[in-house]
Amino acid sequence: MSARVLVVYRERADVQPYADAIASVGVEPLLEEVRPGLGIGLCCGLVLTGGDDVDPALYGEIASPETEPPDPQRDAVEAALIDEALARDVPLLAICRGMQLLNVHLGGSLIQHLPTAGRHVRRTSDRSLPAHRVAIQPGSLLASIARTDTWEVNSRHHQAVARLASGFKICASDPEDGTVEAIELPARRFVLAVQWHPENQISSDPGQRNLFQSFATAL
Ligand code: MN
């Protein structure tokens, strides 16, 4: 029997690319809609996916006009799953919103809208194509996965890490404006979060598949 990982979603239509990417490395994705009491159970890994903005109240801010309406249930359910994963040292791969919630839940904060902080929102019309470059921190878990010091990544976020949660290390950033693009938690076996969407990129950049392969190896 192959390893099984929990993949949490709010919209079923959004989760298929994550499920396909996970299945492509021989891992079974258990897709679960956000609901109270959801736990990791017998799964041996957790994937937090993209979605709407984290409630700014969780990092002590008033919502800016550009911030999406909050989904307190999703924030709370996924925060509990983060706690469970960290307590049990279950491998965690967090993508986009997942990265932002991970940072906020562990005490960090977010830039609510990149342009108001003088940063760029960079998106491509084709989700599988890169939008900008990230510089990867040598010696990081991410560097060992990417085996290169720069990656061309896709992008569709308008928020980003501001204050970094304690214990975390920035492992990739945008070399042009310093935007935090990936973080990891060295105190755990595998806790890695990226701001881009590797699940959409593996078709055009096989290197991005290494993220899922390394996650699978850590299970
Ligand atoms: Mn980006």
Coordinates of N, CA and C and ligand atoms in Angstrom, one line a residue:
M1 N 0.9 -1.2 0.0 CA 0.0 0.0 0.0 C 0.9 1.2 0.0
S2 N 0.5 2.2 -0.8 CA 1.4 3.4 -0.9 C 1.0 4.3 0.3
A3 N 2.0 5.2 0.6 CA 1.8 6.2 1.6 C 0.6 7.1 1.2
R4 N -0.1 7.6 2.3 CA -1.3 8.4 2.0 C -1.1 9.8 2.8
V5 N -1.4 10.9 2.1 CA -1.3 12.2 2.7 C -2.6 12.9 2.6
L6 N -2.8 13.7 3.7 CA -4.1 14.5 3.7 C -3.9 15.8 3.0
V7 N -4.8 16.0 2.1 CA -4.8 17.3 1.3 C -6.2 18.0 1.6
V8 N -6.1 19.2 2.1 CA -7.2 19.9 2.6 C -7.7 20.9 1.5
Y9 N -9.0 21.0 1.3 CA -9.4 22.0 0.3 C -10.7 22.6 0.8
R10 N -11.0 23.8 0.2 CA -12.3 24.4 0.4 C -13.2 24.2 -0.9
E11 N -12.5 24.3 -2.1 CA -13.3 24.1 -3.3 C -12.7 22.9 -4.0
R12 N -13.6 21.9 -4.2 CA -13.2 20.6 -4.8 C -12.5 20.9 -6.2
A13 N -13.0 21.8 -6.9 CA -12.5 22.1 -8.3 C -11.1 22.5 -8.3
D14 N -10.6 23.1 -7.1 CA -9.3 23.7 -7.1 C -8.2 22.7 -6.7
V15 N -8.6 21.5 -6.2 CA -7.6 20.6 -5.5 C -7.0 19.6 -6.5
Q16 N -7.6 19.4 -7.7 CA -7.2 18.3 -8.5 C -5.7 18.5 -8.9
P17 N -5.2 19.6 -9.3 CA -3.7 19.7 -9.6 C -2.8 19.2 -8.5
Y18 N -3.2 19.5 -7.3 CA -2.4 19.0 -6.1 C -2.5 17.5 -6.0
A19 N -3.7 17.0 -6.2 CA -3.9 15.6 -6.1 C -3.1 14.8 -7.2
D20 N -3.1 15.4 -8.4 CA -2.3 14.8 -9.5 C -0.8 14.8 -9.3
A21 N -0.3 16.0 -8.7 CA 1.1 16.1 -8.5 C 1.6 15.1 -7.4
I22 N 0.7 14.9 -6.4 CA 1.1 14.0 -5.3 C 1.0 12.5 -5.8
A23 N 0.0 12.2 -6.6 CA -0.1 10.9 -7.2 C 1.0 10.6 -8.1
S24 N 1.6 11.6 -8.8 CA 2.6 11.4 -9.7 C 3.9 10.9 -9.1
V25 N 4.1 11.1 -7.8 CA 5.3 10.6 -7.1 C 4.9 9.4 -6.2
G26 N 3.8 8.7 -6.6 CA 3.5 7.4 -5.9 C 2.9 7.5 -4.6
V27 N 2.3 8.7 -4.2 CA 1.7 8.9 -2.9 C 0.2 9.0 -3.2
E28 N -0.6 8.5 -2.3 CA -2.1 8.6 -2.4 C -2.6 9.8 -1.7
P29 N -3.2 10.7 -2.4 CA -3.8 11.9 -1.8 C -5.2 11.6 -1.2
L30 N -5.4 11.9 0.1 CA -6.7 11.8 0.7 C -7.3 13.2 0.7
L31 N -8.2 13.5 -0.2 CA -8.8 14.8 -0.3 C -9.9 15.0 0.7
E32 N -9.8 16.0 1.5 CA -10.8 16.3 2.6 C -11.2 17.7 2.5
E33 N -12.5 18.0 2.4 CA -13.0 19.3 2.5 C -12.9 19.8 3.9
V34 N -12.6 21.1 4.1 CA -12.5 21.7 5.4 C -13.8 21.4 6.2
R35 N -13.6 20.8 7.4 CA -14.7 20.6 8.3 C -14.2 20.6 9.7
P36 N -15.0 21.0 10.7 CA -14.6 20.9 12.1 C -14.2 19.5 12.5
G37 N -13.1 19.4 13.3 CA -12.6 18.1 13.8 C -11.8 17.3 12.8
L38 N -11.5 17.9 11.7 CA -10.7 17.2 10.7 C -9.3 17.0 11.3
G39 N -8.8 15.7 11.3 CA -7.5 15.4 11.8 C -6.6 14.7 10.8
I40 N -5.3 14.5 11.1 CA -4.4 13.9 10.2 C -4.7 12.4 10.2
G41 N -5.1 11.9 11.3 CA -5.5 10.5 11.4 C -4.4 9.5 11.0
L42 N -4.6 8.6 10.1 CA -3.6 7.6 9.7 C -2.7 8.1 8.6
C43 N -3.0 9.3 8.1 CA -2.1 9.9 7.0 C -0.7 10.1 7.6
C44 N 0.3 10.0 6.7 CA 1.6 10.2 7.1 C 2.2 11.5 6.5
G45 N 1.4 12.4 6.0 CA 1.8 13.7 5.6 C 0.7 14.6 5.4
L46 N 1.0 15.9 5.4 CA -0.1 17.0 5.3 C 0.3 17.9 4.2
V47 N -0.7 18.2 3.3 CA -0.5 19.3 2.3 C -1.6 20.3 2.5
L48 N -1.1 21.6 2.7 CA -2.0 22.7 2.8 C -2.0 23.4 1.4
T49 N -3.1 23.7 0.9 CA -3.2 24.2 -0.5 C -3.5 25.7 -0.6
G50 N -3.6 26.2 -1.8 CA -3.9 27.6 -2.0 C -5.4 27.9 -1.7
G51 N -5.7 29.2 -1.7 CA -7.0 29.6 -1.4 C -7.1 31.1 -1.0
D52 N -8.2 31.5 -0.4 CA -8.4 32.9 -0.1 C -7.4 33.3 1.1
D53 N -7.4 34.6 1.3 CA -6.5 35.2 2.2 C -6.8 34.8 3.7
V54 N -5.7 34.7 4.5 CA -5.8 34.4 5.9 C -6.4 35.7 6.6
D55 N -7.3 35.4 7.6 CA -7.9 36.5 8.3 C -6.8 37.4 9.0
P56 N -6.7 38.7 8.6 CA -5.7 39.5 9.2 C -5.8 39.6 10.8
A57 N -7.0 39.4 11.3 CA -7.2 39.4 12.8 C -6.2 38.4 13.4
L58 N -5.9 37.4 12.7 CA -5.0 36.4 13.3 C -3.6 36.9 13.5
Y59 N -3.2 38.0 12.8 CA -1.9 38.6 13.1 C -2.1 40.0 13.6
G60 N -3.3 40.3 14.2 CA -3.5 41.5 14.9 C -3.7 42.8 14.0
E61 N -4.2 42.6 12.7 CA -4.3 43.7 11.9 C -5.8 43.8 11.4
I62 N -6.2 45.0 11.0 CA -7.4 45.3 10.4 C -7.3 44.9 8.9
A63 N -8.3 44.3 8.3 CA -8.2 43.9 6.9 C -8.1 45.2 6.0
S64 N -7.2 45.1 5.1 CA -7.0 46.2 4.1 C -8.1 46.0 3.0
P65 N -8.4 47.0 2.2 CA -9.5 46.9 1.2 C -9.2 45.8 0.2
E66 N -8.0 45.5 0.0 CA -7.6 44.4 -1.0 C -7.7 43.0 -0.5
T67 N -7.8 42.9 0.8 CA -7.8 41.6 1.4 C -9.2 40.9 1.3
E68 N -9.2 39.6 1.0 CA -10.4 38.9 0.7 C -11.2 38.7 2.0
P69 N -12.5 38.4 1.9 CA -13.3 38.2 3.1 C -12.7 36.9 3.8
P70 N -12.7 36.9 5.2 CA -12.1 35.9 5.9 C -13.0 34.6 5.9
D71 N -12.3 33.5 6.1 CA -12.9 32.1 6.2 C -12.4 31.6 7.5
P72 N -13.0 32.0 8.6 CA -12.5 31.7 10.0 C -12.5 30.2 10.2
Q73 N -13.4 29.5 9.6 CA -13.5 28.0 9.8 C -12.3 27.3 9.2
R74 N -12.0 27.7 7.9 CA -10.8 27.1 7.3 C -9.5 27.5 8.0
D75 N -9.4 28.7 8.4 CA -8.2 29.1 9.1 C -8.0 28.3 10.4
A76 N -9.1 28.0 11.1 CA -9.0 27.3 12.4 C -8.7 25.8 12.2
V77 N -9.4 25.2 11.2 CA -9.2 23.8 11.0 C -7.8 23.5 10.5
E78 N -7.3 24.4 9.6 CA -5.9 24.2 9.1 C -4.9 24.5 10.2
A79 N -5.2 25.4 11.0 CA -4.2 25.8 12.1 C -4.1 24.6 13.1
A80 N -5.2 23.9 13.3 CA -5.2 22.7 14.2 C -4.4 21.6 13.5
L81 N -4.6 21.5 12.2 CA -3.8 20.4 11.5 C -2.3 20.7 11.5
I82 N -1.9 22.0 11.5 CA -0.5 22.4 11.6 C 0.0 22.0 13.0
D83 N -0.8 22.3 14.0 CA -0.4 21.9 15.4 C -0.1 20.4 15.5
E84 N -1.1 19.7 14.9 CA -1.0 18.2 14.9 C 0.3 17.7 14.2
A85 N 0.5 18.3 13.0 CA 1.7 17.9 12.2 C 3.0 18.2 12.9
L86 N 3.1 19.4 13.5 CA 4.3 19.7 14.2 C 4.5 18.9 15.5
A87 N 3.4 18.6 16.2 CA 3.5 17.8 17.4 C 4.0 16.4 17.1
R88 N 3.5 15.8 16.0 CA 3.8 14.4 15.6 C 5.0 14.4 14.7
D89 N 5.6 15.5 14.3 CA 6.6 15.6 13.3 C 6.2 14.9 12.0
V90 N 5.0 15.2 11.6 CA 4.5 14.7 10.3 C 4.9 15.6 9.2
P91 N 5.5 15.1 8.1 CA 5.9 16.0 7.0 C 4.8 16.9 6.5
L92 N 5.1 18.2 6.3 CA 4.2 19.2 5.9 C 4.7 20.0 4.7
L93 N 3.9 20.0 3.6 CA 4.1 20.8 2.5 C 3.0 21.8 2.3
A94 N 3.4 23.1 2.4 CA 2.4 24.1 2.4 C 2.6 25.0 1.2
I95 N 1.5 25.3 0.5 CA 1.6 26.0 -0.8 C 0.8 27.3 -0.7
C96 N 1.3 28.4 -1.1 CA 0.7 29.7 -1.2 C -0.1 30.1 0.0
R97 N -1.4 30.0 0.0 CA -2.1 30.3 1.3 C -1.7 29.4 2.4
G98 N -1.3 28.2 2.1 CA -0.8 27.3 3.2 C 0.4 27.8 3.8
M99 N 1.3 28.4 3.0 CA 2.5 29.0 3.6 C 2.2 30.2 4.4
Q100 N 1.2 31.0 4.0 CA 0.9 32.2 4.7 C 0.2 31.9 6.0
L101 N -0.6 30.9 6.0 CA -1.3 30.5 7.3 C -0.3 29.9 8.2
L102 N 0.6 29.0 7.7 CA 1.7 28.4 8.6 C 2.5 29.5 9.3
N103 N 2.9 30.6 8.5 CA 3.7 31.7 9.1 C 2.8 32.4 10.1
V104 N 1.6 32.7 9.8 CA 0.8 33.5 10.7 C 0.5 32.7 12.0
H105 N 0.1 31.4 11.8 CA -0.3 30.6 13.0 C 0.9 30.4 14.0
L106 N 2.1 30.5 13.5 CA 3.3 30.3 14.4 C 3.8 31.7 14.8
G107 N 3.1 32.7 14.6 CA 3.4 34.0 15.2 C 3.9 35.1 14.2
G108 N 3.9 34.8 12.9 CA 4.4 35.8 11.9 C 3.2 36.6 11.4
S109 N 3.5 37.5 10.5 CA 2.5 38.3 9.9 C 2.7 38.4 8.4
L110 N 1.7 39.0 7.7 CA 1.7 39.1 6.3 C 1.7 40.6 5.8
I111 N 2.3 40.8 4.6 CA 2.0 42.0 3.8 C 0.6 41.7 3.2
Q112 N -0.4 42.6 3.5 CA -1.7 42.3 3.0 C -1.9 42.5 1.5
H113 N -1.2 43.4 0.9 CA -1.3 43.6 -0.5 C 0.1 44.1 -1.0
L114 N 0.7 43.3 -1.9 CA 2.1 43.6 -2.2 C 2.3 45.0 -2.8
P115 N 1.4 45.5 -3.7 CA 1.6 46.9 -4.2 C 1.7 48.0 -3.2
T116 N 0.9 47.8 -2.1 CA 0.9 48.9 -1.1 C 2.3 48.9 -0.3
A117 N 3.0 47.8 -0.4 CA 4.4 47.7 0.2 C 5.5 48.0 -0.9
G118 N 5.1 48.5 -2.0 CA 6.0 48.8 -3.1 C 6.5 47.6 -3.8
R119 N 5.8 46.5 -3.7 CA 6.2 45.2 -4.4 C 5.3 45.0 -5.6
H120 N 5.7 44.1 -6.4 CA 4.9 43.7 -7.6 C 4.1 42.5 -7.4
V121 N 2.9 42.5 -7.9 CA 2.1 41.3 -8.1 C 2.4 40.8 -9.4
R122 N 3.0 39.6 -9.5 CA 3.4 39.0 -10.8 C 2.6 37.8 -11.1
R123 N 1.9 37.8 -12.2 CA 1.1 36.6 -12.6 C 1.3 36.4 -14.1
T124 N 1.2 35.2 -14.5 CA 1.2 34.8 -15.9 C -0.2 34.3 -16.2
S125 N -0.6 34.5 -17.5 CA -2.0 34.0 -17.8 C -2.0 32.5 -17.8
D126 N -0.9 31.8 -18.2 CA -0.8 30.4 -18.2 C -0.2 30.0 -16.8
R127 N -1.0 29.3 -16.0 CA -0.5 28.9 -14.7 C 0.7 28.0 -14.6
S128 N 1.0 27.4 -15.7 CA 2.1 26.5 -15.7 C 3.5 27.2 -16.0
L129 N 3.4 28.5 -16.4 CA 4.6 29.2 -16.9 C 5.1 30.1 -15.8
P130 N 6.5 30.3 -15.8 CA 7.0 31.1 -14.7 C 6.7 32.6 -14.9
A131 N 6.6 33.2 -13.7 CA 6.3 34.7 -13.7 C 7.5 35.5 -13.2
H132 N 8.4 34.8 -12.4 CA 9.5 35.5 -11.9 C 10.5 34.5 -11.3
R133 N 11.7 35.0 -11.0 CA 12.8 34.2 -10.5 C 12.8 34.2 -8.9
V134 N 13.2 33.1 -8.3 CA 13.5 33.2 -6.9 C 15.0 32.7 -6.7
A135 N 15.6 33.4 -5.7 CA 17.0 33.0 -5.3 C 16.8 32.0 -4.1
I136 N 17.5 30.9 -4.2 CA 17.4 29.8 -3.2 C 18.6 29.9 -2.2
Q137 N 18.3 29.8 -0.9 CA 19.3 30.0 0.1 C 20.2 28.7 0.1
P138 N 21.5 28.9 -0.1 CA 22.4 27.7 -0.1 C 22.4 27.0 1.3
G139 N 22.4 25.7 1.3 CA 22.4 25.0 2.5 C 21.1 24.7 3.1
S140 N 20.0 25.2 2.5 CA 18.7 25.0 3.0 C 18.1 23.6 2.5
L141 N 17.1 23.2 3.1 CA 16.4 22.0 2.6 C 15.9 22.2 1.1
L142 N 15.4 23.4 0.9 CA 15.0 23.7 -0.5 C 16.1 23.6 -1.5
A143 N 17.3 24.1 -1.1 CA 18.5 24.0 -2.0 C 18.8 22.6 -2.3
S144 N 18.7 21.7 -1.3 CA 19.0 20.3 -1.5 C 18.0 19.6 -2.4
I145 N 16.8 20.2 -2.5 CA 15.7 19.6 -3.3 C 15.9 20.2 -4.8
A146 N 16.1 21.5 -4.9 CA 16.2 22.2 -6.2 C 17.5 21.9 -6.9
R147 N 18.6 21.7 -6.1 CA 20.0 21.5 -6.6 C 20.3 22.6 -7.6
T148 N 19.9 23.8 -7.3 CA 20.3 25.0 -8.1 C 20.1 26.2 -7.2
D149 N 20.6 27.3 -7.6 CA 20.5 28.5 -6.7 C 19.4 29.5 -7.2
T150 N 18.8 29.2 -8.3 CA 17.7 30.0 -8.8 C 16.7 29.1 -9.5
W151 N 15.4 29.5 -9.3 CA 14.3 28.8 -9.9 C 13.4 29.8 -10.6
E152 N 12.9 29.5 -11.7 CA 11.9 30.3 -12.4 C 10.5 29.7 -11.9
V153 N 9.7 30.6 -11.2 CA 8.5 30.0 -10.6 C 7.3 30.8 -11.1
N154 N 6.2 30.1 -11.1 CA 4.9 30.8 -11.4 C 4.5 31.5 -10.2
S155 N 3.4 32.3 -10.2 CA 3.0 33.2 -9.1 C 1.6 33.7 -9.3
R156 N 0.8 33.6 -8.3 CA -0.5 34.3 -8.3 C -0.9 34.8 -7.0
H157 N 0.1 35.1 -6.1 CA -0.2 35.7 -4.8 C -0.2 37.2 -4.8
H158 N -1.0 37.8 -3.9 CA -0.9 39.2 -3.8 C -0.5 39.6 -2.3
Q159 N -0.3 38.6 -1.5 CA 0.2 38.8 -0.2 C 1.5 38.0 0.0
A160 N 2.2 38.3 1.1 CA 3.5 37.6 1.3 C 3.9 37.7 2.8
V161 N 4.8 36.9 3.2 CA 5.3 37.0 4.6 C 5.9 38.4 4.9
A162 N 5.5 38.9 6.0 CA 6.1 40.2 6.5 C 7.1 39.8 7.6
R163 N 6.5 39.7 8.8 CA 7.3 39.2 10.0 C 7.4 37.7 9.9
L164 N 8.6 37.1 9.9 CA 8.8 35.7 9.9 C 8.5 35.0 11.2
A165 N 7.8 34.0 11.3 CA 7.5 33.2 12.5 C 8.8 32.7 13.1
S166 N 8.9 32.7 14.4 CA 10.2 32.3 15.0 C 10.5 30.8 14.7
G167 N 11.7 30.4 14.6 CA 12.1 29.1 14.3 C 12.2 28.8 12.8
F168 N 11.6 29.7 12.0 CA 11.6 29.4 10.5 C 12.8 30.1 9.9
K169 N 13.1 29.6 8.7 CA 14.2 30.2 8.0 C 13.7 30.5 6.6
I170 N 14.1 31.6 6.0 CA 13.7 32.0 4.7 C 14.6 31.2 3.7
C171 N 14.1 30.4 2.8 CA 14.9 29.6 2.0 C 14.8 30.0 0.5
A172 N 13.9 30.9 0.2 CA 13.9 31.5 -1.2 C 13.2 32.9 -1.1
S173 N 13.8 33.8 -1.9 CA 13.2 35.1 -2.0 C 13.3 35.6 -3.4
D174 N 12.5 36.6 -3.7 CA 12.6 37.3 -5.0 C 13.8 38.2 -5.0
P175 N 14.8 38.0 -5.8 CA 16.0 38.8 -5.8 C 15.8 40.2 -6.2
E176 N 14.6 40.5 -6.8 CA 14.4 41.9 -7.3 C 13.8 42.8 -6.2
D177 N 12.9 42.2 -5.4 CA 12.3 43.1 -4.4 C 12.3 42.5 -3.0
G178 N 12.9 41.3 -2.8 CA 13.1 40.7 -1.5 C 11.9 40.0 -0.9
T179 N 10.8 39.9 -1.7 CA 9.6 39.2 -1.3 C 10.0 37.7 -0.9
V180 N 9.5 37.3 0.3 CA 9.7 36.0 0.8 C 9.0 35.0 -0.1
E181 N 9.7 34.0 -0.6 CA 9.0 33.1 -1.6 C 9.0 31.6 -1.0
A182 N 9.8 31.3 0.0 CA 9.7 30.0 0.6 C 10.3 30.0 2.0
I183 N 9.8 29.2 2.9 CA 10.3 29.1 4.2 C 10.3 27.7 4.7
E184 N 11.2 27.4 5.6 CA 11.2 26.0 6.1 C 11.5 26.0 7.6
L185 N 11.2 24.9 8.3 CA 11.4 24.8 9.8 C 12.4 23.8 10.1
P186 N 13.7 24.2 10.3 CA 14.7 23.2 10.5 C 14.6 22.2 11.6
A187 N 13.7 22.6 12.6 CA 13.6 21.8 13.8 C 12.7 20.5 13.5
R188 N 12.1 20.5 12.3 CA 11.3 19.3 12.0 C 11.9 18.6 10.8
R189 N 11.5 17.3 10.6 CA 12.0 16.5 9.5 C 11.8 17.1 8.2
F190 N 10.5 17.6 8.0 CA 10.2 18.2 6.6 C 9.0 19.1 6.8
V191 N 9.3 20.4 7.0 CA 8.3 21.4 7.0 C 8.8 22.4 6.0
L192 N 8.1 22.5 4.8 CA 8.6 23.3 3.7 C 7.3 24.0 3.1
A193 N 7.5 25.3 2.9 CA 6.3 26.1 2.4 C 6.8 27.0 1.2
V194 N 6.1 27.0 0.2 CA 6.5 27.8 -1.0 C 5.3 28.7 -1.4
Q195 N 5.7 29.8 -1.9 CA 4.6 30.8 -2.3 C 4.1 30.6 -3.7
W196 N 4.8 29.9 -4.5 CA 4.4 29.6 -5.8 C 3.6 28.3 -5.9
H197 N 3.3 27.9 -7.1 CA 2.4 26.7 -7.3 C 3.0 25.6 -8.1
P198 N 3.9 24.8 -7.4 CA 4.6 23.7 -8.1 C 3.6 22.7 -8.7
E199 N 2.5 22.6 -8.2 CA 1.5 21.6 -8.7 C 1.1 22.0 -10.1
N200 N 1.1 23.3 -10.5 CA 0.8 23.7 -11.8 C 2.0 23.7 -12.7
Q201 N 3.2 23.6 -12.1 CA 4.4 23.8 -12.9 C 5.1 22.6 -13.4
I202 N 4.7 21.4 -12.7 CA 5.5 20.2 -13.0 C 5.4 19.8 -14.5
S203 N 4.3 20.2 -15.2 CA 4.2 19.9 -16.6 C 5.2 20.6 -17.5
S204 N 5.6 21.8 -17.1 CA 6.5 22.6 -17.9 C 7.9 22.6 -17.3
D205 N 8.1 22.3 -16.0 CA 9.4 22.3 -15.4 C 9.5 21.1 -14.5
P206 N 10.1 20.0 -15.0 CA 10.2 18.7 -14.3 C 10.9 18.9 -12.9
G207 N 11.8 19.9 -12.8 CA 12.5 20.2 -11.6 C 11.5 20.4 -10.4
Q208 N 10.4 21.0 -10.7 CA 9.4 21.3 -9.6 C 8.8 20.1 -9.0
R209 N 8.9 19.0 -9.8 CA 8.4 17.7 -9.3 C 9.3 17.2 -8.1
N210 N 10.5 17.7 -8.1 CA 11.4 17.3 -6.9 C 10.8 17.7 -5.6
L211 N 10.0 18.8 -5.6 CA 9.4 19.2 -4.3 C 8.5 18.1 -3.8
F212 N 7.7 17.6 -4.7 CA 6.7 16.5 -4.3 C 7.5 15.2 -4.0
Q213 N 8.5 14.9 -4.8 CA 9.3 13.7 -4.7 C 10.0 13.7 -3.3
S214 N 10.6 14.9 -2.9 CA 11.3 14.9 -1.6 C 10.3 14.8 -0.5
F215 N 9.1 15.4 -0.6 CA 8.1 15.3 0.4 C 7.7 13.8 0.5
A216 N 7.6 13.1 -0.6 CA 7.2 11.7 -0.6 C 8.3 10.9 0.1
T217 N 9.5 11.2 -0.1 CA 10.7 10.5 0.5 C 10.7 10.7 2.0
A218 N 10.2 11.9 2.4 CA 10.2 12.2 3.9 C 9.1 11.5 4.7
L219 N 8.1 10.9 3.9 CA 7.0 10.4 4.6 C 7.3 9.1 5.4
Ligands
MN1 MN 5.9 35.2 -6.2

